[in-house]
PDB file of C-alpha atoms in Angstrom:
ATOM      1  CA  MET A   5     -11.133  24.990   2.436  1.00 49.00           C
ATOM      2  CA  ASP A   6      -9.549  24.117   5.785  1.00 49.00           C
ATOM      3  CA  LEU A   7      -6.925  21.457   5.221  1.00 48.00           C
ATOM      4  CA  GLN A   8      -6.886  20.539   8.898  1.00 49.00           C
ATOM      5  CA  ASP A   9     -10.585  19.738   9.022  1.00 50.00           C
ATOM      6  CA  PHE A  10     -10.936  16.088   8.092  1.00 47.00           C
ATOM      7  CA  GLU A  11     -11.886  12.688   9.397  1.00 53.00           C
ATOM      8  CA  ALA A  12      -9.176  10.188  10.245  1.00 50.00           C
ATOM      9  CA  GLU A  13      -8.182   8.180   7.172  1.00 56.00           C
ATOM     10  CA  ASP A  14      -5.363   5.835   6.408  1.00 57.00           C
ATOM     11  CA  LEU A  15      -2.184   7.566   5.350  1.00 54.00           C
ATOM     12  CA  TYR A  16      -0.036   6.401   2.447  1.00 56.00           C
ATOM     13  CA  PHE A  17       2.244   4.493   4.822  1.00 56.00           C
ATOM     14  CA  ASN A  18      -0.715   2.570   6.259  1.00 61.00           C
ATOM     15  CA  ALA A  19      -1.588   1.082   2.876  1.00 72.00           C
ATOM     16  CA  ALA A  20      -0.847  -2.573   2.235  1.00 80.00           C
ATOM     17  CA  ILE A  21       2.647  -2.985   0.880  1.00 89.00           C
ATOM     18  CA  ASP A  22       4.163  -5.946  -0.901  1.00 92.00           C
ATOM     19  CA  PRO A  23       6.450  -7.794   1.548  1.00 95.00           C
ATOM     20  CA  GLU A  24       9.324  -7.736  -0.956  1.00 96.00           C
ATOM     21  CA  ILE A  25       9.033  -3.949  -1.283  1.00 96.00           C
ATOM     22  CA  ALA A  26       8.796  -3.536   2.487  1.00 95.00           C
ATOM     23  CA  ALA A  27      11.949  -5.638   2.926  1.00 97.00           C
ATOM     24  CA  LEU A  28      13.838  -3.552   0.358  1.00 97.00           C
ATOM     25  CA  LEU A  29      12.800  -0.315   2.071  1.00 96.00           C
ATOM     26  CA  GLU A  30      13.756  -1.677   5.480  1.00 96.00           C
ATOM     27  CA  GLU A  31      17.148  -2.858   4.276  1.00 97.00           C
ATOM     28  CA  ALA A  32      17.758   0.481   2.545  1.00 97.00           C
ATOM     29  CA  SER A  33      16.967   2.377   5.743  1.00 95.00           C
ATOM     30  CA  ASN A  34      19.363   0.158   7.681  1.00 96.00           C
ATOM     31  CA  LEU A  35      22.138   0.792   5.146  1.00 96.00           C
ATOM     32  CA  TYR A  36      21.686   4.562   4.901  1.00 93.00           C
ATOM     33  CA  PRO A  37      23.843   6.519   3.976  1.00 89.00           C
ATOM     34  CA  GLU A  38      25.788   3.812   2.156  1.00 91.00           C
ATOM     35  CA  PRO A  39      25.483   3.748  -1.659  1.00 91.00           C
ATOM     36  CA  GLU A  40      23.921   0.278  -1.447  1.00 96.00           C
ATOM     37  CA  ALA A  41      20.833   1.930   0.037  1.00 97.00           C
ATOM     38  CA  GLU A  42      20.227   3.755  -3.239  1.00 97.00           C
ATOM     39  CA  THR A  43      20.464   0.498  -5.177  1.00 97.00           C
ATOM     40  CA  LEU A  44      17.828  -1.075  -2.936  1.00 98.00           C
ATOM     41  CA  LEU A  45      15.548   1.963  -3.238  1.00 98.00           C
ATOM     42  CA  LEU A  46      15.855   1.964  -7.010  1.00 98.00           C
ATOM     43  CA  ARG A  47      15.076  -1.749  -7.092  1.00 98.00           C
ATOM     44  CA  ALA A  48      11.956  -1.081  -5.009  1.00 98.00           C
ATOM     45  CA  TYR A  49      11.052   1.739  -7.402  1.00 98.00           C
ATOM     46  CA  PHE A  50      11.385  -0.475 -10.461  1.00 98.00           C
ATOM     47  CA  LEU A  51       9.177  -3.094  -8.809  1.00 97.00           C
ATOM     48  CA  ALA A  52       6.581  -0.609  -7.542  1.00 97.00           C
ATOM     49  CA  PRO A  53       6.952   2.756  -9.310  1.00 97.00           C
ATOM     50  CA  GLU A  54       3.639   4.088  -8.015  1.00 95.00           C
ATOM     51  CA  ASP A  55       3.967   3.025  -4.386  1.00 96.00           C
ATOM     52  CA  LEU A  56       4.009   6.199  -2.296  1.00 96.00           C
ATOM     53  CA  ASN A  57       6.130   4.499   0.396  1.00 95.00           C
ATOM     54  CA  VAL A  58       8.807   3.870  -2.205  1.00 97.00           C
ATOM     55  CA  LEU A  59       8.575   7.391  -3.620  1.00 97.00           C
ATOM     56  CA  VAL A  60       8.816   9.006  -0.184  1.00 96.00           C
ATOM     57  CA  ALA A  61      11.796   6.820   0.758  1.00 96.00           C
ATOM     58  CA  LEU A  62      13.566   7.645  -2.517  1.00 97.00           C
ATOM     59  CA  TYR A  63      12.773  11.355  -2.145  1.00 97.00           C
ATOM     60  CA  ARG A  64      14.171  11.412   1.382  1.00 96.00           C
ATOM     61  CA  TYR A  65      17.278   9.541   0.325  1.00 97.00           C
ATOM     62  CA  PHE A  66      18.046  12.023  -2.443  1.00 97.00           C
ATOM     63  CA  TYR A  67      17.117  15.016  -0.318  1.00 97.00           C
ATOM     64  CA  TYR A  68      19.368  14.042   2.588  1.00 95.00           C
ATOM     65  CA  GLN A  69      22.166  13.247   0.151  1.00 96.00           C
ATOM     66  CA  HIS A  70      21.777  16.849  -1.104  1.00 97.00           C
ATOM     67  CA  ARG A  71      20.854  15.553  -4.550  1.00 97.00           C
ATOM     68  CA  LEU A  72      18.127  18.107  -4.955  1.00 98.00           C
ATOM     69  CA  ARG A  73      17.630  17.655  -8.704  1.00 98.00           C
ATOM     70  CA  ASP A  74      16.985  13.917  -8.169  1.00 98.00           C
ATOM     71  CA  ALA A  75      14.683  14.673  -5.225  1.00 98.00           C
ATOM     72  CA  LEU A  76      12.708  17.056  -7.439  1.00 98.00           C
ATOM     73  CA  VAL A  77      12.257  14.357 -10.086  1.00 98.00           C
ATOM     74  CA  VAL A  78      10.855  12.042  -7.404  1.00 98.00           C
ATOM     75  CA  ALA A  79       8.622  14.816  -6.033  1.00 98.00           C
ATOM     76  CA  HIS A  80       7.181  15.280  -9.513  1.00 98.00           C
ATOM     77  CA  LYS A  81       6.524  11.535  -9.724  1.00 98.00           C
ATOM     78  CA  ALA A  82       4.799  11.552  -6.304  1.00 97.00           C
ATOM     79  CA  ILE A  83       2.653  14.486  -7.439  1.00 97.00           C
ATOM     80  CA  ALA A  84       1.735  12.679 -10.659  1.00 97.00           C
ATOM     81  CA  VAL A  85       0.858   9.436  -8.860  1.00 97.00           C
ATOM     82  CA  SER A  86      -1.215  11.056  -6.116  1.00 96.00           C
ATOM     83  CA  GLY A  87      -2.809  13.515  -8.545  1.00 97.00           C
ATOM     84  CA  LYS A  88      -3.854  10.664 -10.822  1.00 96.00           C
ATOM     85  CA  ARG A  89      -5.491   8.847  -7.893  1.00 95.00           C
ATOM     86  CA  LEU A  90      -7.341  12.037  -6.985  1.00 96.00           C
ATOM     87  CA  HIS A  91      -8.319  12.802 -10.612  1.00 95.00           C
ATOM     88  CA  LEU A  92      -6.520  16.162 -10.489  1.00 95.00           C
ATOM     89  CA  PRO A  93      -5.035  18.020 -13.459  1.00 91.00           C
ATOM     90  CA  GLU A  94      -1.552  16.894 -14.471  1.00 89.00           C
ATOM     91  CA  ASP A  95      -0.256  20.472 -14.615  1.00 92.00           C
ATOM     92  CA  TRP A  96      -0.322  22.388 -11.302  1.00 91.00           C
ATOM     93  CA  ARG A  97      -0.948  25.597 -13.247  1.00 92.00           C
ATOM     94  CA  HIS A  98      -4.512  24.367 -13.856  1.00 93.00           C
ATOM     95  CA  LEU A  99      -5.188  23.396 -10.235  1.00 92.00           C
ATOM     96  CA  THR A 100      -8.142  25.113  -8.550  1.00 91.00           C
ATOM     97  CA  ARG A 101     -10.028  24.868  -5.275  1.00 90.00           C
ATOM     98  CA  LEU A 102     -12.781  23.069  -7.143  1.00 93.00           C
ATOM     99  CA  HIS A 103     -10.323  20.361  -8.200  1.00 92.00           C
ATOM    100  CA  LEU A 104      -9.127  19.981  -4.628  1.00 91.00           C
ATOM    101  CA  GLY A 105     -12.694  19.794  -3.377  1.00 91.00           C
ATOM    102  CA  GLN A 106     -13.232  16.883  -5.728  1.00 93.00           C
ATOM    103  CA  GLY A 107      -9.944  15.346  -4.579  1.00 93.00           C
ATOM    104  CA  VAL A 108     -11.024  15.612  -0.945  1.00 91.00           C
ATOM    105  CA  LEU A 109     -14.085  13.534  -1.794  1.00 93.00           C
ATOM    106  CA  VAL A 110     -11.695  10.765  -2.822  1.00 92.00           C
ATOM    107  CA  SER A 111      -9.309  11.169   0.134  1.00 92.00           C
ATOM    108  CA  MET A 112      -8.438  14.131   2.318  1.00 92.00           C
ATOM    109  CA  THR A 113      -5.164  12.581   3.478  1.00 91.00           C
ATOM    110  CA  LEU A 114      -4.057  11.853  -0.081  1.00 94.00           C
ATOM    111  CA  THR A 115      -5.016  15.419  -1.020  1.00 94.00           C
ATOM    112  CA  ARG A 116      -2.822  16.732   1.807  1.00 93.00           C
ATOM    113  CA  PHE A 117       0.003  14.457   0.636  1.00 95.00           C
ATOM    114  CA  TYR A 118      -0.405  15.826  -2.890  1.00 96.00           C
ATOM    115  CA  LEU A 119      -0.280  19.418  -1.650  1.00 96.00           C
ATOM    116  CA  MET A 120       2.717  18.753   0.606  1.00 96.00           C
ATOM    117  CA  ALA A 121       4.517  17.167  -2.347  1.00 97.00           C
ATOM    118  CA  HIS A 122       3.872  20.396  -4.269  1.00 97.00           C
ATOM    119  CA  LYS A 123       5.234  22.408  -1.349  1.00 97.00           C
ATOM    120  CA  GLY A 124       8.346  20.214  -1.325  1.00 97.00           C
ATOM    121  CA  ALA A 125       8.734  20.625  -5.076  1.00 98.00           C
ATOM    122  CA  GLY A 126       8.395  24.407  -4.738  1.00 97.00           C
ATOM    123  CA  TYR A 127      11.070  24.432  -2.054  1.00 97.00           C
ATOM    124  CA  LEU A 128      13.400  22.350  -4.220  1.00 98.00           C
ATOM    125  CA  GLU A 129      12.762  24.567  -7.239  1.00 98.00           C
ATOM    126  CA  MET A 130      13.683  27.551  -5.103  1.00 97.00           C
ATOM    127  CA  ARG A 131      16.890  25.887  -3.894  1.00 97.00           C
ATOM    128  CA  LEU A 132      17.786  24.945  -7.467  1.00 97.00           C
ATOM    129  CA  GLY A 133      17.295  28.519  -8.696  1.00 95.00           C
ATOM    130  CA  GLU A 134      14.127  27.724 -10.654  1.00 96.00           C
ATOM    131  CA  LEU A 135      12.522  30.705  -8.994  1.00 96.00           C
ATOM    132  CA  ALA A 136       9.719  31.486 -11.436  1.00 95.00           C
ATOM    133  CA  ASP A 137       8.444  27.900 -11.148  1.00 96.00           C
ATOM    134  CA  ALA A 138       8.824  27.972  -7.371  1.00 97.00           C
ATOM    135  CA  VAL A 139       6.906  31.251  -7.066  1.00 97.00           C
ATOM    136  CA  GLY A 140       4.141  30.052  -9.390  1.00 96.00           C
ATOM    137  CA  ARG A 141       3.721  26.705  -7.651  1.00 96.00           C
ATOM    138  CA  LEU A 142       3.825  28.188  -4.149  1.00 97.00           C
ATOM    139  CA  GLN A 143       1.456  31.008  -5.117  1.00 96.00           C
ATOM    140  CA  THR A 144      -1.030  28.393  -6.313  1.00 95.00           C
ATOM    141  CA  LEU A 145      -0.797  26.635  -2.939  1.00 95.00           C
ATOM    142  CA  VAL A 146      -1.250  29.892  -1.031  1.00 95.00           C
ATOM    143  CA  ASP A 147      -4.257  30.810  -3.169  1.00 93.00           C
ATOM    144  CA  ILE A 148      -5.873  27.428  -2.511  1.00 91.00           C
ATOM    145  CA  ASP A 149      -4.951  27.148   1.173  1.00 89.00           C
ATOM    146  CA  SER A 150      -6.696  30.223   2.564  1.00 84.00           C
ATOM    147  CA  ASN A 151      -5.670  29.472   6.180  1.00 91.00           C
ATOM    148  CA  ASP A 152      -2.032  28.680   5.274  1.00 92.00           C
ATOM    149  CA  ARG A 153      -2.283  25.272   6.935  1.00 91.00           C
ATOM    150  CA  LEU A 154       0.488  24.012   4.677  1.00 92.00           C
ATOM    151  CA  GLY A 155       2.803  26.844   5.650  1.00 94.00           C
ATOM    152  CA  ALA A 156       3.552  27.712   2.036  1.00 96.00           C
ATOM    153  CA  LYS A 157       3.173  31.477   2.526  1.00 96.00           C
ATOM    154  CA  THR A 158       6.584  31.875   4.160  1.00 96.00           C
ATOM    155  CA  LEU A 159       8.260  29.861   1.403  1.00 96.00           C
ATOM    156  CA  LEU A 160       6.445  31.929  -1.213  1.00 97.00           C
ATOM    157  CA  THR A 161       7.712  35.162   0.329  1.00 96.00           C
ATOM    158  CA  LEU A 162      11.262  33.820   0.365  1.00 96.00           C
ATOM    159  CA  ALA A 163      11.027  32.596  -3.243  1.00 96.00           C
ATOM    160  CA  GLN A 164       9.619  35.977  -4.343  1.00 95.00           C
ATOM    161  CA  GLU A 165      12.492  37.805  -2.621  1.00 94.00           C
ATOM    162  CA  HIS A 166      15.042  35.595  -4.375  1.00 92.00           C
ATOM    163  CA  LEU A 167      13.286  36.067  -7.709  1.00 93.00           C
ATOM    164  CA  TYR A 168      13.265  39.859  -7.300  1.00 91.00           C
ATOM    165  CA  GLU A 169      16.970  39.781  -6.422  1.00 89.00           C
ATOM    166  CA  GLN A 170      17.685  37.599  -9.443  1.00 83.00           C
ATOM    167  CA  GLN A 171      15.707  39.908 -11.719  1.00 81.00           C
ATOM    168  CA  GLY A 172      17.451  42.956 -10.258  1.00 79.00           C
ATOM    169  CA  VAL A 173      20.876  41.449 -10.881  1.00 68.00           C
ATOM    170  CA  ALA A 174      19.874  40.609 -14.457  1.00 67.00           C
ATOM    171  CA  VAL A 175      18.756  44.210 -15.042  1.00 64.00           C
ATOM    172  CA  LEU A 176      22.028  45.547 -13.635  1.00 63.00           C
ATOM    173  CA  ARG A 177      24.044  43.186 -15.847  1.00 67.00           C
ATOM    174  CA  ARG A 178      22.145  44.300 -18.943  1.00 71.00           C
ATOM    175  CA  ALA A 179      22.650  47.947 -18.026  1.00 71.00           C
ATOM    176  CA  ALA A 180      26.389  47.401 -17.432  1.00 69.00           C
ATOM    177  CA  GLY A 181      26.861  45.331 -20.595  1.00 67.00           C
TER     178      GLY A 181
END
């Protein structure tokens, strides 16, 4: 499956958005990096918890504030929301090319969003030291994306290296202890 081969479709940010939500997001972006921005983003989230514009804004806020654990929670929510719309399995461990093929029939751009959210989650898991999850998630993406259009292969290699280092240190500690 070539993830670059698709017809032009609306992207999540082209979807109709409630004017109140749009105003909250706009005000939050104008106030960044002030703490009030987070309050506005959370208010938008409580009003529209499945709006991808809100989830992306909240993810970016947490990510750029270096609150990686919070960003990962939002990434998981974005994956759940987009996966539900695409009728994909809730657990990425069960994701196959066949599932993605069915998702593409619903929306190629939403499928790409879903996959990029997984890539972001894998990166965050790696940064947070959740290396086995990162390697598993990224390996799934690499297996599905035969042309590496998502660029997950490099992240997978890095996550694998960190996991091997972590496992090696654990073995040395057990041997020394």
